[in-house]
């Protein structure tokens, strides 16, 4: 089982979580992070995905095997650079 974190819980991020969580034997979302925490809290409770305060927390978490970026494409390069430094 791949334990993944999702970064970005807008329409696309929520769609990814909803399509996988509890339905896949190969992937489970174990952490989430988004800039708009207040709007994501209920969604994360519903899908049993702990919401963390920073991308850095996800990168440092030994329980996370993979990171799914569900953010605007313009932010992907910055996220990858942050990942490569950790």
Coordinates of N, CA, C and O in Angstrom, one line a residue:
X1 N 0.9 -1.2 0.0 CA 0.0 0.0 0.0 C 0.9 1.2 0.0 O 1.8 1.4 0.9
X2 N 0.7 2.1 -0.9 CA 1.4 3.4 -1.0 C 0.6 4.4 -0.1 O -0.6 4.6 -0.2
X3 N 1.4 5.0 0.8 CA 0.8 6.0 1.8 C 1.2 7.3 1.2 O 2.3 7.7 1.2
X4 N 0.2 8.0 0.7 CA 0.4 9.3 0.0 C -0.1 10.5 0.8 O -1.1 10.3 1.6
X5 N 0.5 11.6 0.5 CA 0.0 12.9 1.0 C -0.5 13.6 -0.3 O 0.0 13.5 -1.4
X6 N -1.5 14.4 -0.1 CA -2.0 15.3 -1.1 C -1.8 16.7 -0.7 O -2.1 17.1 0.4
X7 N -1.3 17.5 -1.7 CA -1.1 18.9 -1.5 C -2.0 19.6 -2.4 O -1.9 19.5 -3.7
X8 N -3.0 20.4 -1.9 CA -4.0 21.0 -2.7 C -5.3 20.3 -2.6 O -5.4 19.2 -3.0
X9 N -6.3 21.0 -2.0 CA -7.6 20.3 -1.8 C -8.7 21.2 -2.4 O -9.8 21.4 -1.9
X10 N -8.4 21.7 -3.6 CA -9.5 22.3 -4.4 C -10.3 21.3 -5.1 O -10.3 20.1 -4.7
X11 N -11.0 21.7 -6.1 CA -11.8 20.7 -6.9 C -11.1 19.5 -7.3 O -11.5 18.3 -7.1
X12 N -9.9 19.6 -7.9 CA -9.2 18.5 -8.4 C -8.7 17.6 -7.3 O -8.8 16.4 -7.3
X13 N -8.1 18.2 -6.3 CA -7.6 17.4 -5.1 C -8.6 16.6 -4.4 O -8.5 15.5 -4.1
X14 N -9.8 17.2 -4.2 CA -10.9 16.5 -3.6 C -11.4 15.4 -4.5 O -11.8 14.3 -4.0
X15 N -11.4 15.6 -5.7 CA -11.8 14.5 -6.7 C -10.9 13.3 -6.6 O -11.3 12.2 -6.6
X16 N -9.6 13.6 -6.5 CA -8.6 12.5 -6.4 C -8.8 11.7 -5.1 O -8.8 10.5 -5.1
X17 N -8.9 12.5 -4.0 CA -9.1 11.8 -2.7 C -10.4 11.0 -2.7 O -10.4 9.8 -2.3
X18 N -11.5 11.5 -3.2 CA -12.8 10.8 -3.2 C -12.8 9.6 -4.1 O -13.4 8.6 -3.8
X19 N -12.0 9.6 -5.2 CA -11.9 8.5 -6.1 C -11.1 7.3 -5.6 O -11.2 6.2 -6.0
X20 N -10.2 7.6 -4.6 CA -9.3 6.6 -4.1 C -9.5 6.1 -2.7 O -9.5 4.9 -2.4
X21 N -9.8 7.1 -1.8 CA -9.8 6.8 -0.4 C -10.9 5.7 0.0 O -12.1 5.9 -0.3
X22 N -10.4 4.6 0.5 CA -11.3 3.6 0.9 C -11.8 2.7 -0.3 O -12.5 1.7 -0.1
X23 N -11.3 2.9 -1.4 CA -11.7 2.2 -2.6 C -10.5 1.4 -3.3 O -10.7 0.5 -4.0
X24 N -9.3 1.9 -3.0 CA -8.1 1.3 -3.6 C -7.3 0.4 -2.5 O -7.2 0.8 -1.4
X25 N -6.8 -0.7 -3.0 CA -5.9 -1.5 -2.2 C -4.5 -1.1 -2.4 O -3.6 -1.7 -1.8
X26 N -4.2 -0.2 -3.3 CA -2.9 0.2 -3.7 C -2.4 1.5 -3.1 O -1.2 1.8 -3.0
X27 N -3.4 2.4 -2.9 CA -3.0 3.8 -2.5 C -4.0 4.3 -1.4 O -5.2 4.0 -1.5
X28 N -3.4 5.0 -0.4 CA -4.3 5.6 0.6 C -3.7 6.9 1.0 O -2.5 7.1 1.1
X29 N -4.5 7.9 1.1 CA -4.0 9.3 1.5 C -4.0 9.3 3.0 O -4.9 9.0 3.7
X30 N -2.8 9.6 3.5 CA -2.5 9.6 4.9 C -2.3 11.0 5.5 O -2.2 11.2 6.7
X31 N -2.1 12.0 4.6 CA -1.9 13.4 5.0 C -2.4 14.3 3.9 O -2.4 13.9 2.7
X32 N -2.8 15.5 4.3 CA -3.2 16.5 3.3 C -2.7 17.9 3.8 O -2.6 18.1 5.0
X33 N -2.5 18.7 2.8 CA -2.2 20.1 3.1 C -2.8 21.0 2.0 O -2.8 20.6 0.9
X34 N -3.3 22.1 2.5 CA -3.9 23.1 1.5 C -3.8 24.5 2.1 O -3.7 24.6 3.4
X35 N -3.7 25.5 1.3 CA -3.6 26.9 1.8 C -4.9 27.3 2.4 O -4.9 28.2 3.3
X36 N -6.0 26.7 2.1 CA -7.4 27.1 2.6 C -7.9 26.1 3.6 O -8.8 25.4 3.3
X37 N -7.2 26.0 4.7 CA -7.5 25.0 5.7 C -8.9 24.9 6.1 O -9.5 23.8 6.2
X38 N -9.5 26.1 6.4 CA -10.8 26.1 7.0 C -11.9 25.4 6.1 O -12.7 24.7 6.5
X39 N -11.7 25.6 4.8 CA -12.7 25.0 3.8 C -12.4 23.5 3.6 O -13.2 22.8 3.1
X40 N -11.2 23.0 4.1 CA -10.9 21.6 3.8 C -11.1 20.7 5.1 O -11.1 19.5 5.0
X41 N -11.3 21.3 6.2 CA -11.3 20.5 7.5 C -12.5 19.5 7.5 O -12.2 18.3 7.8
X42 N -13.6 19.8 7.1 CA -14.8 18.9 7.1 C -14.5 17.8 6.0 O -14.8 16.6 6.3
X43 N -14.0 18.2 4.9 CA -13.7 17.2 3.8 C -12.7 16.2 4.3 O -12.9 15.0 4.2
X44 N -11.7 16.6 5.0 CA -10.6 15.7 5.5 C -11.2 14.8 6.6 O -10.8 13.6 6.7
X45 N -12.1 15.3 7.4 CA -12.7 14.5 8.5 C -13.5 13.4 7.8 O -13.5 12.2 8.2
X46 N -14.3 13.8 6.8 CA -15.2 12.8 6.1 C -14.3 11.7 5.4 O -14.8 10.5 5.5
X47 N -13.1 12.0 4.9 CA -12.3 11.0 4.3 C -11.2 10.4 5.1 O -10.4 9.7 4.7
X48 N -11.2 10.8 6.4 CA -10.2 10.4 7.4 C -8.8 10.6 6.9 O -7.9 9.7 6.9
X49 N -8.5 11.8 6.5 CA -7.2 12.2 6.0 C -6.7 13.4 7.0 O -7.3 14.5 6.9
X50 N -5.7 13.2 7.8 CA -5.3 14.2 8.7 C -4.7 15.4 7.9 O -3.9 15.2 6.9
X51 N -5.1 16.6 8.3 CA -4.7 17.8 7.6 C -3.6 18.4 8.4 O -3.7 18.6 9.6
X52 N -2.5 18.7 7.7 CA -1.3 19.3 8.4 C -1.1 20.7 8.0 O -1.7 21.1 7.0
X53 N -0.3 21.4 8.8 CA -0.2 22.9 8.5 C 0.8 23.3 7.5 O 0.8 24.4 7.0
X54 N 1.7 22.4 7.1 CA 2.7 22.8 6.1 C 3.2 21.7 5.2 O 3.1 20.5 5.6
X55 N 3.7 22.1 4.0 CA 4.2 21.1 3.1 C 5.5 20.5 3.7 O 5.7 19.3 3.5
X56 N 6.2 21.2 4.5 CA 7.4 20.7 5.1 C 7.1 19.6 6.1 O 7.9 18.6 6.2
X57 N 6.0 19.7 6.8 CA 5.5 18.6 7.7 C 5.3 17.3 6.8 O 5.7 16.2 7.3
X58 N 4.8 17.4 5.7 CA 4.6 16.2 4.8 C 5.9 15.7 4.4 O 6.1 14.5 4.5
X59 N 6.8 16.5 4.0 CA 8.1 16.0 3.5 C 8.9 15.3 4.6 O 9.7 14.4 4.4
X60 N 8.7 15.8 5.8 CA 9.5 15.2 7.0 C 8.8 14.0 7.6 O 9.4 13.3 8.4
X61 N 7.6 13.7 7.2 CA 6.8 12.6 7.8 C 7.2 11.2 7.2 O 7.1 10.9 6.1
X62 N 7.8 10.4 8.1 CA 8.2 9.0 7.6 C 7.0 8.1 7.2 O 7.2 7.1 6.6
X63 N 5.8 8.5 7.6 CA 4.6 7.7 7.2 C 4.1 8.0 5.8 O 3.2 7.4 5.3
X64 N 4.8 9.0 5.1 CA 4.4 9.4 3.7 C 5.4 8.8 2.7 O 6.6 9.1 2.8
X65 N 4.9 8.0 1.8 CA 5.7 7.4 0.8 C 5.7 8.2 -0.5 O 6.7 8.1 -1.3
X66 N 4.7 9.0 -0.8 CA 4.6 9.7 -2.0 C 3.8 11.0 -1.8 O 3.0 11.0 -0.9
X67 N 4.0 12.0 -2.7 CA 3.3 13.2 -2.6 C 2.6 13.5 -3.9 O 3.2 13.4 -5.0
X68 N 1.3 13.7 -3.8 CA 0.5 14.1 -5.0 C 0.3 15.6 -5.0 O -0.3 16.1 -4.0
X69 N 0.7 16.3 -6.0 CA 0.5 17.7 -6.2 C -0.8 18.0 -6.9 O -0.8 17.7 -8.1
X70 N -1.8 18.5 -6.2 CA -3.0 18.8 -6.9 C -3.2 20.3 -6.8 O -4.3 20.9 -6.5
X71 N -2.1 21.0 -7.1 CA -2.1 22.5 -7.0 C -2.0 23.0 -8.5 O -1.7 22.2 -9.4
X72 N -2.2 24.3 -8.7 CA -2.0 24.8 -10.0 C -0.6 24.5 -10.6 O 0.4 24.5 -9.9
X73 N -0.6 24.2 -11.9 CA 0.7 23.9 -12.5 C 1.8 24.9 -12.3 O 3.0 24.5 -12.1
X74 N 1.4 26.1 -12.1 CA 2.4 27.2 -11.9 C 3.2 27.0 -10.6 O 4.3 27.6 -10.4
X75 N 2.6 26.3 -9.7 CA 3.3 26.1 -8.4 C 4.1 24.8 -8.3 O 4.8 24.5 -7.3
X76 N 4.0 23.9 -9.3 CA 4.6 22.6 -9.2 C 6.2 22.7 -9.1 O 6.8 22.0 -8.3
X77 N 6.8 23.6 -9.9 CA 8.2 23.7 -9.9 C 8.7 24.1 -8.5 O 9.7 23.5 -8.0
X78 N 8.1 25.0 -7.9 CA 8.5 25.4 -6.5 C 8.3 24.3 -5.6 O 9.2 24.1 -4.7
X79 N 7.3 23.5 -5.7 CA 7.1 22.4 -4.7 C 8.1 21.3 -5.0 O 8.6 20.7 -4.0
X80 N 8.5 21.1 -6.2 CA 9.5 20.1 -6.5 C 10.9 20.5 -5.9 O 11.7 19.7 -5.4
X81 N 11.2 21.8 -6.1 CA 12.5 22.3 -5.5 C 12.5 22.2 -4.0 O 13.5 21.8 -3.5
X82 N 11.4 22.5 -3.4 CA 11.4 22.3 -1.9 C 11.6 20.8 -1.5 O 12.2 20.5 -0.6
X83 N 11.0 19.9 -2.3 CA 11.2 18.5 -2.1 C 12.6 18.1 -2.2 O 13.2 17.3 -1.5
X84 N 13.3 18.6 -3.3 CA 14.7 18.2 -3.5 C 15.6 18.6 -2.4 O 16.7 18.0 -2.2
X85 N 15.3 19.7 -1.7 CA 16.1 20.2 -0.6 C 15.9 19.4 0.7 O 16.7 19.5 1.6
X86 N 14.8 18.6 0.8 CA 14.6 17.9 2.0 C 15.2 16.6 2.1 O 15.7 16.1 1.1

